[in-house]
Short mmCIF file of C-alpha atoms and ligand atoms in Angstrom, two decimals:
data_model
loop_
_atom_site.label_atom_id
_atom_site.label_comp_id
_atom_site.label_asym_id
_atom_site.label_seq_id
_atom_site.Cartn_x
_atom_site.Cartn_y
_atom_site.Cartn_z
CA MET A 1 195.09 220.41 134.00
CA GLY A 2 196.42 224.01 133.23
CA LYS A 3 199.44 226.13 134.74
CA SER A 4 198.40 228.53 137.03
CA VAL A 5 199.17 231.90 136.93
CA SER A 6 200.96 234.19 139.69
CA GLY A 7 200.70 237.78 139.23
CA PHE A 8 197.55 238.38 137.63
CA SER A 9 196.14 240.51 139.55
CA LYS A 10 199.21 243.06 138.47
CA PHE A 11 199.21 242.74 134.68
CA SER A 12 197.80 245.67 132.97
CA LYS A 13 193.83 245.49 131.36
CA SER A 14 195.45 244.55 127.97
CA LYS A 15 197.70 241.88 129.57
CA LYS A 16 194.89 240.24 131.18
CA ILE A 17 192.92 240.40 128.01
CA ASP A 18 196.17 239.24 126.15
CA TRP A 19 196.41 236.07 128.42
CA ILE A 20 192.60 235.22 128.93
CA VAL A 21 192.50 235.35 124.90
CA GLU A 22 195.89 233.52 124.37
CA HIS A 23 194.61 230.64 127.20
CA TYR A 24 190.92 230.24 126.94
CA PHE A 25 190.00 231.20 123.08
CA ALA A 26 193.03 229.62 121.22
CA ALA A 27 194.42 233.43 120.20
CA ASN A 28 190.89 234.63 118.86
CA GLU A 29 191.45 238.16 118.13
CA GLN A 30 187.77 238.82 117.74
CA VAL A 31 186.96 237.82 121.09
CA LYS A 32 189.42 240.77 121.88
CA SER A 33 187.23 242.83 119.71
CA VAL A 34 183.96 242.02 121.99
CA ILE A 35 185.69 242.71 124.96
CA LYS A 36 186.99 246.02 123.85
CA LYS A 37 183.86 246.98 122.59
CA TYR A 38 181.49 247.18 125.64
CA TRP A 39 184.25 249.87 127.22
CA ASN A 40 182.97 253.33 127.63
CA SER A 41 184.83 255.57 124.95
CA ASP A 42 184.90 258.03 127.90
CA ASP A 43 188.20 257.18 129.55
CA LYS A 44 187.83 258.53 132.80
CA LEU A 45 184.02 256.69 133.23
CA GLN A 46 185.76 253.74 132.39
CA GLN A 47 188.53 254.04 135.13
CA LEU A 48 185.85 254.59 137.53
CA HIS A 49 183.73 251.18 136.24
CA ASP A 50 187.23 249.62 136.14
CA GLU A 51 188.12 250.32 139.78
CA PHE A 52 184.65 249.13 141.25
CA ILE A 53 186.00 245.56 141.49
CA GLU A 54 189.35 244.31 140.40
CA ASN A 55 191.06 242.18 137.54
CA THR A 56 188.43 244.20 135.09
CA ILE A 57 188.72 243.39 131.54
CA THR A 58 185.47 245.01 130.00
CA ASN A 59 181.82 246.08 131.04
CA TYR A 60 178.91 243.55 131.81
CA TYR A 61 176.13 245.48 130.44
CA LEU A 62 171.99 245.02 132.05
CA PRO A 63 169.36 246.81 130.36
CA LEU A 64 167.92 249.58 132.52
CA GLY A 65 164.10 249.50 132.26
CA ILE A 66 161.59 252.06 133.92
CA ALA A 67 158.29 250.60 135.46
CA PRO A 68 156.02 254.01 135.59
CA ASN A 69 152.35 254.38 137.13
CA PHE A 70 153.24 253.39 140.50
CA LEU A 71 151.24 254.95 143.44
CA ILE A 72 152.93 254.20 147.12
CA ASN A 73 151.25 255.66 149.89
CA ASP A 74 149.73 258.81 147.58
CA LYS A 75 153.02 259.33 145.84
CA ILE A 76 153.77 258.40 142.52
CA TYR A 77 157.04 256.85 141.55
CA ALA A 78 158.86 255.48 137.98
CA ILE A 79 160.63 252.64 139.18
CA PRO A 80 164.18 251.90 137.87
CA MET A 81 164.81 247.92 137.25
CA ALA A 82 168.18 246.80 136.31
CA ILE A 83 167.19 243.25 134.86
CA GLU A 84 167.97 240.80 132.04
CA GLU A 85 165.16 238.97 132.12
CA SER A 86 161.81 239.67 129.79
CA SER A 87 158.62 240.37 130.94
CA VAL A 88 159.68 241.88 134.52
CA VAL A 89 159.34 245.75 133.72
CA ALA A 90 155.97 244.68 131.42
CA ALA A 91 154.57 242.86 134.27
CA ALA A 92 155.39 245.45 136.92
CA SER A 93 154.30 248.09 134.75
CA LYS A 94 150.99 246.35 134.57
CA ALA A 95 150.16 245.78 137.89
CA ALA A 96 151.15 249.51 138.69
CA LYS A 97 148.74 250.65 136.64
CA PHE A 98 145.93 247.90 137.93
CA TRP A 99 146.23 249.21 140.96
CA TYR A 100 147.02 252.87 140.33
CA ASP A 101 143.23 253.09 139.67
CA ARG A 102 142.35 250.82 142.96
CA GLY A 103 144.10 253.57 145.48
CA GLY A 104 147.37 252.22 144.62
CA PHE A 105 149.86 250.87 147.20
CA LYS A 106 150.44 251.13 150.99
CA ALA A 107 153.81 250.41 152.38
CA GLU A 108 155.23 250.98 155.86
CA VAL A 109 158.58 250.45 157.61
CA ILE A 110 157.89 248.40 160.86
CA SER A 111 161.73 248.37 162.23
CA THR A 112 165.30 249.39 160.86
CA THR A 113 167.52 247.55 163.26
CA LYS A 114 170.62 245.63 162.28
CA ILE A 115 172.87 242.92 163.17
CA GLY A 116 176.38 242.06 164.12
CA GLN A 117 178.12 239.29 166.23
CA VAL A 118 181.76 238.94 167.25
CA HIS A 119 182.04 235.08 167.50
CA PHE A 120 184.55 233.67 169.82
CA MET A 121 185.53 230.85 172.06
CA TYR A 122 185.70 230.73 175.93
CA HIS A 123 186.32 228.10 178.34
CA GLY A 124 185.97 228.58 181.48
CA ASP A 125 183.18 229.52 184.10
CA VAL A 126 180.53 231.20 182.74
CA ASP A 127 179.21 233.32 185.53
CA LYS A 128 182.71 234.88 185.66
CA LEU A 129 182.49 235.60 181.85
CA ASN A 130 179.23 237.19 182.52
CA SER A 131 180.77 239.06 185.27
CA PHE A 132 183.39 240.12 183.04
CA PHE A 133 181.03 241.34 180.22
CA LEU A 134 178.83 243.70 182.40
CA LYS A 135 182.10 244.84 183.43
CA VAL A 136 183.30 245.69 179.86
CA LYS A 137 180.12 246.86 178.37
CA LYS A 138 180.79 250.33 178.70
CA LYS A 139 184.02 250.34 177.65
CA LEU A 140 182.94 248.33 174.63
CA PHE A 141 180.91 251.21 173.87
CA GLU A 142 183.29 253.83 174.89
CA ASP A 143 186.30 252.37 172.40
CA THR A 144 184.13 252.80 169.35
CA LYS A 145 183.37 256.34 169.95
CA ALA A 146 185.70 257.41 167.12
CA ILE A 147 184.03 255.18 164.46
CA THR A 148 179.83 255.93 166.06
CA LYS A 149 180.54 259.72 166.69
CA ASN A 150 178.81 260.90 163.22
CA MET A 151 176.30 258.05 163.30
CA ILE A 152 175.39 259.01 166.98
CA LEU A 153 174.79 262.73 165.73
CA ARG A 154 172.92 261.67 162.95
CA GLY A 155 170.51 259.94 165.30
CA GLY A 156 172.17 256.53 164.96
CA GLY A 157 174.80 254.46 166.10
CA ILE A 158 174.65 250.98 168.70
CA LEU A 159 171.69 250.37 170.10
CA ASP A 160 172.56 247.33 172.47
CA ILE A 161 175.25 244.56 173.06
CA VAL A 162 174.08 241.27 174.61
CA LEU A 163 176.40 238.38 175.34
CA LYS A 164 174.95 234.92 174.23
CA ASP A 165 175.88 231.85 175.04
CA LYS A 166 175.77 229.30 172.32
CA ARG A 167 177.15 226.29 173.88
CA GLN A 168 174.13 224.18 173.19
CA GLU A 169 175.01 224.66 169.36
CA LEU A 170 179.02 224.19 169.59
CA ASP A 171 181.28 223.59 172.41
CA ASN A 172 182.66 226.60 173.57
CA TYR A 173 180.75 228.94 171.78
CA PHE A 174 179.85 231.92 172.96
CA GLN A 175 178.85 235.33 170.62
CA LEU A 176 178.34 239.52 171.63
CA HIS A 177 175.34 239.81 169.59
CA ALA A 178 175.24 243.74 168.66
CA THR A 179 172.43 245.52 167.38
CA PHE A 180 172.39 249.05 165.09
CA GLU A 181 170.61 251.68 163.61
CA THR A 182 172.51 252.85 160.67
CA LEU A 183 170.20 255.24 159.32
CA ASP A 184 170.50 255.82 155.70
CA ALA A 185 173.52 253.70 155.38
CA MET A 186 173.30 250.08 154.73
CA GLY A 187 176.08 250.18 157.62
CA ALA A 188 178.12 246.87 156.57
CA ASN A 189 181.74 249.01 156.89
CA PHE A 190 179.90 251.29 160.00
CA ILE A 191 179.13 247.65 162.15
CA ASN A 192 182.17 245.69 160.59
CA SER A 193 184.54 248.50 162.24
CA CYS A 194 182.04 248.22 165.22
CA LEU A 195 182.62 245.14 165.61
CA GLU A 196 186.44 244.43 165.40
CA GLN A 197 186.75 247.24 168.11
CA PHE A 198 184.37 245.11 170.20
CA ALA A 199 186.66 242.12 169.65
CA LYS A 200 189.95 243.97 170.31
CA THR A 201 188.94 245.60 173.84
CA PHE A 202 186.94 242.48 174.52
CA THR A 203 190.15 240.54 174.59
CA GLU A 204 192.77 243.04 176.08
CA GLU A 205 190.37 243.73 178.79
CA ALA A 206 190.27 239.94 179.45
CA LYS A 207 193.86 239.62 179.48
CA LYS A 208 193.23 242.43 182.45
CA TYR A 209 190.32 240.81 184.23
CA ASP A 210 191.56 239.38 187.73
CA ASP A 211 188.84 237.34 188.26
CA PHE A 212 189.85 234.97 185.24
CA SER A 213 192.19 232.25 185.18
CA ALA A 214 195.07 231.84 182.96
CA GLU A 215 192.81 229.96 180.24
CA GLU A 216 189.48 232.11 181.00
CA LYS A 217 191.89 235.43 179.98
CA ASP A 218 192.95 233.33 176.33
CA ILE A 219 189.29 234.30 175.03
CA GLN A 220 189.99 232.97 171.24
CA ILE A 221 187.92 235.44 168.83
CA VAL A 222 186.76 233.42 165.85
CA MET A 223 185.23 236.41 163.86
CA SER A 224 183.59 239.43 163.69
CA ILE A 225 181.15 240.34 161.05
CA LEU A 226 177.46 241.78 160.65
CA SER A 227 174.53 239.22 159.28
CA ASN A 228 173.02 239.70 156.58
CA TYR A 229 169.88 238.10 158.22
CA VAL A 230 168.02 241.32 159.26
CA PRO A 231 164.36 240.26 160.82
CA ASP A 232 164.02 243.37 162.71
CA CYS A 233 164.84 245.69 159.71
CA LEU A 234 161.07 245.02 158.02
CA VAL A 235 159.31 246.48 155.54
CA ARG A 236 155.24 245.76 154.85
CA ALA A 237 153.74 246.69 151.57
CA GLU A 238 150.02 245.99 150.86
CA VAL A 239 146.77 246.43 148.18
CA SER A 240 143.48 245.99 149.06
CA CYS A 241 140.11 246.51 147.21
CA ASN A 242 136.67 245.67 147.01
CA VAL A 243 136.47 241.93 145.38
CA GLU A 244 134.25 243.32 142.68
CA ASP A 245 136.89 245.88 141.13
CA LEU A 246 139.32 243.02 140.67
CA ASN A 247 137.29 241.62 137.80
CA GLU A 248 139.29 243.62 134.81
CA ASN A 249 137.57 241.50 131.91
CA ASP A 250 134.80 238.57 131.77
CA ALA A 251 137.01 235.23 131.90
CA LEU A 252 136.49 235.50 136.18
CA SER A 253 134.49 237.41 138.58
CA GLY A 254 135.65 239.13 141.32
CA GLU A 255 135.37 236.57 143.57
CA GLU A 256 136.36 233.72 141.24
CA PHE A 257 139.64 235.76 140.55
CA ALA A 258 140.51 236.91 144.59
CA ARG A 259 139.37 232.65 145.43
CA LYS A 260 141.94 231.33 142.98
CA PHE A 261 144.57 233.78 143.56
CA ILE A 262 144.47 233.14 147.59
CA GLN A 263 144.84 229.56 146.77
CA ALA A 264 147.65 230.07 144.74
CA VAL A 265 149.24 231.81 147.89
CA GLU A 266 148.14 229.34 150.33
CA ILE A 267 149.69 226.61 147.95
CA ALA A 268 152.62 228.67 148.10
CA LYS A 269 152.72 228.96 152.45
CA VAL A 270 152.37 225.30 152.39
CA GLU A 271 154.64 223.84 149.47
CA PRO A 272 158.03 224.59 149.54
CA TYR A 273 158.69 223.47 145.69
CA ARG A 274 155.98 226.11 144.86
CA ALA A 275 157.35 228.78 147.42
CA VAL A 276 160.49 228.89 145.87
CA THR A 277 159.06 229.75 142.54
CA HIS A 278 157.04 231.91 143.92
CA ASN A 279 159.37 234.37 146.11
CA LYS A 280 161.88 234.30 142.83
CA GLY A 281 159.18 235.80 141.22
CA ILE A 282 159.07 238.20 144.29
CA MET A 283 162.93 238.39 143.82
CA ASN A 284 162.60 239.92 139.76
CA GLY A 285 161.25 242.84 141.09
CA ILE A 286 163.25 243.35 144.17
CA ASP A 287 166.77 242.62 143.33
CA SER A 288 166.12 244.19 140.06
CA VAL A 289 165.27 247.87 141.68
CA VAL A 290 168.30 246.97 144.54
CA LEU A 291 170.65 246.39 142.01
CA ALA A 292 169.33 250.04 139.95
CA THR A 293 170.06 251.70 143.17
CA GLY A 294 173.65 250.30 143.68
CA ASN A 295 172.50 248.01 146.70
CA ASP A 296 174.02 244.76 147.77
CA PHE A 297 171.43 242.17 146.31
CA ARG A 298 173.53 239.11 147.25
CA ALA A 299 172.73 240.48 151.24
CA VAL A 300 168.92 240.81 150.40
CA GLU A 301 168.35 237.78 148.51
CA ALA A 302 170.30 235.72 151.55
CA GLY A 303 168.37 237.51 154.65
CA VAL A 304 164.89 237.72 152.47
CA HIS A 305 165.20 233.57 151.81
CA ALA A 306 166.22 232.77 155.83
CA TYR A 307 162.81 235.15 156.73
CA ALA A 308 160.76 233.18 154.51
CA SER A 309 162.28 230.17 156.44
CA ARG A 310 162.01 231.60 159.84
CA HIS A 311 159.11 229.23 160.74
CA GLY A 312 161.03 226.08 159.76
CA ARG A 313 159.88 225.47 156.52
CA TYR A 314 160.50 227.64 153.57
CA SER A 315 156.84 229.49 152.61
CA SER A 316 155.40 231.91 150.85
CA LEU A 317 156.51 236.05 151.64
CA THR A 318 153.61 237.02 150.31
CA ASP A 319 150.11 236.74 151.77
CA ALA A 320 146.37 237.34 150.48
CA SER A 321 142.76 237.22 152.09
CA LEU A 322 139.27 237.83 151.23
CA GLU A 323 137.09 238.91 154.51
CA ASN A 324 133.85 241.22 154.35
CA GLY A 325 133.97 241.70 150.64
CA VAL A 326 137.73 243.08 150.64
CA PHE A 327 140.62 241.70 148.87
CA LYS A 328 143.39 242.23 150.47
CA PHE A 329 147.30 241.42 149.01
CA TRP A 330 150.86 241.86 151.36
CA LEU A 331 154.00 241.21 151.56
CA GLU A 332 156.38 241.51 154.25
CA ILE A 333 160.18 241.34 153.95
CA PRO A 334 163.28 242.35 155.98
CA LEU A 335 165.57 244.67 153.54
CA ALA A 336 168.80 246.12 154.96
CA LEU A 337 169.29 248.92 152.15
CA GLY A 338 171.39 252.16 151.75
CA THR A 339 170.84 255.58 149.92
CA VAL A 340 174.47 256.63 151.04
CA GLY A 341 177.49 255.30 150.91
CA GLY A 342 178.74 252.51 148.50
CA LEU A 343 178.11 252.81 145.16
CA THR A 344 175.77 255.64 145.66
CA ARG A 345 177.87 258.66 145.00
CA LEU A 346 179.68 256.85 142.83
CA HIS A 347 178.30 254.94 139.96
CA PRO A 348 176.35 257.72 137.55
CA MET A 349 172.99 255.29 136.66
CA VAL A 350 172.53 254.71 140.58
CA LYS A 351 172.50 258.56 140.79
CA ILE A 352 170.36 259.12 138.27
CA ALA A 353 168.04 255.78 139.41
CA LEU A 354 167.75 257.56 142.91
CA GLU A 355 167.24 261.33 141.27
CA LEU A 356 164.24 259.05 139.91
CA LEU A 357 163.48 257.76 143.10
CA LYS A 358 162.96 261.65 144.50
CA HIS A 359 166.38 261.20 146.55
CA PRO A 360 164.71 258.55 148.98
CA THR A 361 165.95 257.59 152.74
CA ALA A 362 166.65 254.37 153.16
CA LYS A 363 163.39 254.02 154.65
CA ASP A 364 161.55 255.25 151.63
CA LEU A 365 163.67 252.87 149.44
CA MET A 366 162.48 249.90 151.66
CA GLN A 367 159.14 250.54 150.91
CA ILE A 368 159.76 251.40 146.94
CA ILE A 369 161.28 247.95 146.91
CA ALA A 370 159.28 245.71 148.60
CA VAL A 371 155.96 247.38 146.73
CA ALA A 372 157.85 246.22 143.31
CA GLY A 373 158.21 242.89 144.77
CA LEU A 374 154.29 242.96 145.62
CA ALA A 375 153.52 244.30 142.44
CA GLN A 376 155.46 241.20 140.46
CA ASN A 377 153.95 238.64 142.44
CA PHE A 378 150.63 240.14 141.86
CA ALA A 379 151.25 239.95 138.00
CA ALA A 380 152.97 236.53 138.23
CA LEU A 381 150.01 234.98 140.08
CA ARG A 382 147.62 236.96 137.68
CA SER A 383 148.96 235.02 134.95
CA LEU A 384 149.52 231.83 136.45
CA ILE A 385 145.78 231.64 137.30
CA THR A 386 144.37 233.03 134.06
CA THR A 387 145.90 232.96 130.75
CA GLY A 388 149.13 230.63 131.96
CA ILE A 389 152.39 232.48 132.13
CA GLN A 390 153.85 231.31 128.73
CA GLN A 391 151.15 233.78 126.98
CA GLY A 392 152.47 237.16 128.11
CA HIS A 393 156.26 236.04 128.97
CA MET A 394 156.58 234.76 125.02
CA LYS A 395 155.01 237.56 124.21
CA MET A 396 157.77 240.06 125.73
CA HIS A 397 160.85 237.50 124.96
CA LEU A 398 159.98 237.57 120.98
CA MET A 399 162.49 239.84 120.43
CA ASN A 400 164.98 238.20 122.22
CA ILE A 401 164.32 235.01 119.67
CA LEU A 402 164.17 237.37 116.95
CA ASN A 403 167.65 238.58 117.51
CA GLN A 404 168.88 235.37 118.34
CA PHE A 405 168.01 234.79 114.91
CA ASN A 406 169.58 237.94 113.41
CA ALA A 407 166.18 238.87 112.45
CA ASN A 408 166.08 242.36 110.38
CA ALA A 409 163.78 245.55 111.29
CA ALA A 410 161.81 244.70 108.21
CA GLU A 411 161.30 240.92 109.72
CA LYS A 412 160.95 242.04 112.59
CA GLU A 413 158.19 244.49 112.16
CA THR A 414 155.93 241.93 110.17
CA LEU A 415 156.90 239.22 112.78
CA ILE A 416 155.84 241.33 115.52
CA ASN A 417 152.46 242.10 114.14
CA HIS A 418 152.03 238.34 113.08
CA PHE A 419 152.55 237.39 116.80
CA LYS A 420 149.75 239.88 117.84
CA SER A 421 147.27 237.09 116.99
CA ASN A 422 149.51 233.86 117.29
CA ALA A 423 151.08 232.07 120.41
CA VAL A 424 154.60 232.75 120.64
CA THR A 425 156.61 229.56 120.75
CA HIS A 426 160.58 229.27 119.92
CA ASN A 427 159.71 226.77 117.29
CA ALA A 428 156.68 228.84 116.01
CA VAL A 429 159.29 231.90 115.67
CA ILE A 430 162.01 229.57 114.06
CA GLU A 431 159.44 228.60 111.88
CA ALA A 432 158.02 231.93 110.58
CA LEU A 433 161.28 233.53 110.35
CA GLU A 434 161.89 230.69 107.51
CA ASN A 435 158.54 230.76 105.99
CA LEU A 436 159.74 234.85 105.77
CA ARG A 437 162.95 234.53 104.27
CA GLN A 438 162.03 232.06 101.84
P1 HMG B 1 149.24 242.29 128.50
O1 HMG B 1 148.16 242.09 129.03
O2 HMG B 1 149.78 241.33 127.35
O3 HMG B 1 150.08 243.68 128.29
O4 HMG B 1 150.40 241.49 129.48
P2 HMG B 1 148.78 244.80 127.15
O5 HMG B 1 149.79 244.73 125.68
O6 HMG B 1 147.78 244.58 126.97
O7 HMG B 1 149.92 246.11 128.02
C1 HMG B 1 149.21 246.27 129.24
C2 HMG B 1 150.13 246.99 130.44
O8 HMG B 1 151.38 245.79 130.29
C3 HMG B 1 151.07 247.90 129.45
O9 HMG B 1 150.49 249.14 129.32
C4 HMG B 1 152.41 248.28 130.33
O10 HMG B 1 152.20 248.73 131.63
C5 HMG B 1 152.74 246.78 130.71
P3 HMG B 1 150.52 250.55 128.56
O11 HMG B 1 152.17 251.32 129.03
O12 HMG B 1 150.35 250.41 126.95
O13 HMG B 1 149.54 252.00 129.23
N1 HMG B 1 153.27 246.51 129.09
C6 HMG B 1 154.39 246.80 128.96
N2 HMG B 1 155.34 247.54 129.71
C7 HMG B 1 156.57 247.75 128.82
N3 HMG B 1 157.13 246.96 127.96
C8 HMG B 1 156.15 246.07 127.18
C9 HMG B 1 155.00 246.39 127.39
N4 HMG B 1 153.80 245.10 127.51
C10 HMG B 1 152.72 245.02 128.30
N5 HMG B 1 156.30 245.41 125.73
C11 HMG B 1 152.33 241.27 130.28
C12 HMG B 1 151.58 241.16 129.27
C13 HMG B 1 153.62 240.59 130.19
C14 HMG B 1 152.52 242.38 131.01
C15 HMG B 1 151.51 239.89 131.02
O14 HMG B 1 151.19 238.84 130.63
C16 HMG B 1 152.25 239.60 132.87
O15 HMG B 1 152.21 240.63 133.57
N6 HMG B 1 152.79 238.72 132.79
C17 HMG B 1 153.49 238.13 133.80
C18 HMG B 1 155.02 237.93 133.63
C19 HMG B 1 156.08 238.05 134.69
O16 HMG B 1 155.78 237.72 135.88
N7 HMG B 1 157.18 238.00 134.58
C20 HMG B 1 158.25 237.17 135.28
C21 HMG B 1 158.99 236.20 134.33
S1 HMG B 1 158.46 234.90 134.70
C22 HMG B 1 159.26 234.72 136.33
O17 HMG B 1 160.32 234.09 136.54
C23 HMG B 1 158.73 234.37 137.63
C24 HMG B 1 157.18 232.85 137.59
O18 HMG B 1 157.95 231.81 137.38
C25 HMG B 1 157.18 233.04 139.23
C26 HMG B 1 155.75 232.60 139.77
O19 HMG B 1 155.68 231.37 139.42
O20 HMG B 1 155.08 232.90 140.72
C27 HMG B 1 156.43 233.43 136.68
#
């Protein structure tokens, strides 16, 4: 066991790097130069990034790719995607192109309500607690006026607060369950500030409430926090076309393609092992746009997967049908996003991503991101039920393998040509590279 370090957060950036390199890299100066190579030469820009988080030593790059040709509600978009995995951007682009020629994607926001809760313990008479809550409810709204004023002016704010008795799940456990409309803000800070004020008002008023006994006056707040589960902040994206228009080549007729595609979706609906991978493919599209637009992908991930389990078993987020000769494929997911606040005005690439998307409102962005998820799932399923995933994925991954073995420009050109007509596998690439080098 090594010695712990005290005061690391107070070290300068250089000293932090020295410390890391000394303790974890046997004082290898090479490591220092790699870390520093990733610093931006523009000091101001570097400082901005340093200050996004704590204990920053350098930057961690992800590529930002563009998937063009997305026709969404009759508007055309080029979608920015920040992701490390090859073939995702290509798959999205290919699906966008496919649906562009078939009327594009339709998307609609179903609801935009967000949720926050004050979790507390109460020991006493529940009727008295209910009466107290009804009496104090108006004051809960009043005491948050300083926080909610601007949001209300913009048309949002606190929608409602209800008292929930949770004692069936946990002894003495109750909640103030509040709902919010936060418009173009993701709303985490706004919601948490409101909740902390509710908790303060609630406990202070309880102490003054004459009907309560001494024990009942002692309401114990456990925590006040928003929920990243937002089943009432929902968006739906859909594509549809005549079944015969699904046929792009002679391998499968439109009808056969639709049947196999629907079977693949049905399997993901009933089989959790498949559903997780199926939804992972959807999240390839969703996370990459969430990241590119400076949103919180952990919140989105947690909320989306909870939604996928809402009927008690983890299941597919997409669905598909074939009725009266029309193939339909759709996705419905909860997404709490912001296009103001957070990193949106700070991170230069986020600003560019939002400008590229034509300065979307949060509702617009919900639709774009849901579409990116649907497109990704379409591309993956299409490959899975026809060529298999490896053909296209490995074709895109070829460059990574060549880079791993330090192929030079001429070697890359030769081997890219070679693998246009040969299957890409890790071993096949190594062998071809060795042959070339001999
Ligand atoms: P292809 O038919 O070989 O591509 O597909 P193509 O060379 O004929 O080009 C057709 C179009 O694809 C292009 O049109 C682009 O839109 C796009 P163009 O630009 O020429 O007018 N495209 C590209 N875009 C950018 N850069 C490229 C590029 N190549 C093609 N280099 C493709 C190749 C990979 C697109 C196809 O095989 C595919 O969609 N595969 C699915 C890949 C996928 O889903 N990847 C995600 C990672 S795998 C995973 O994590 C999820 C999974 O497990 C989920 C699940 O199980 O459900 C699969």
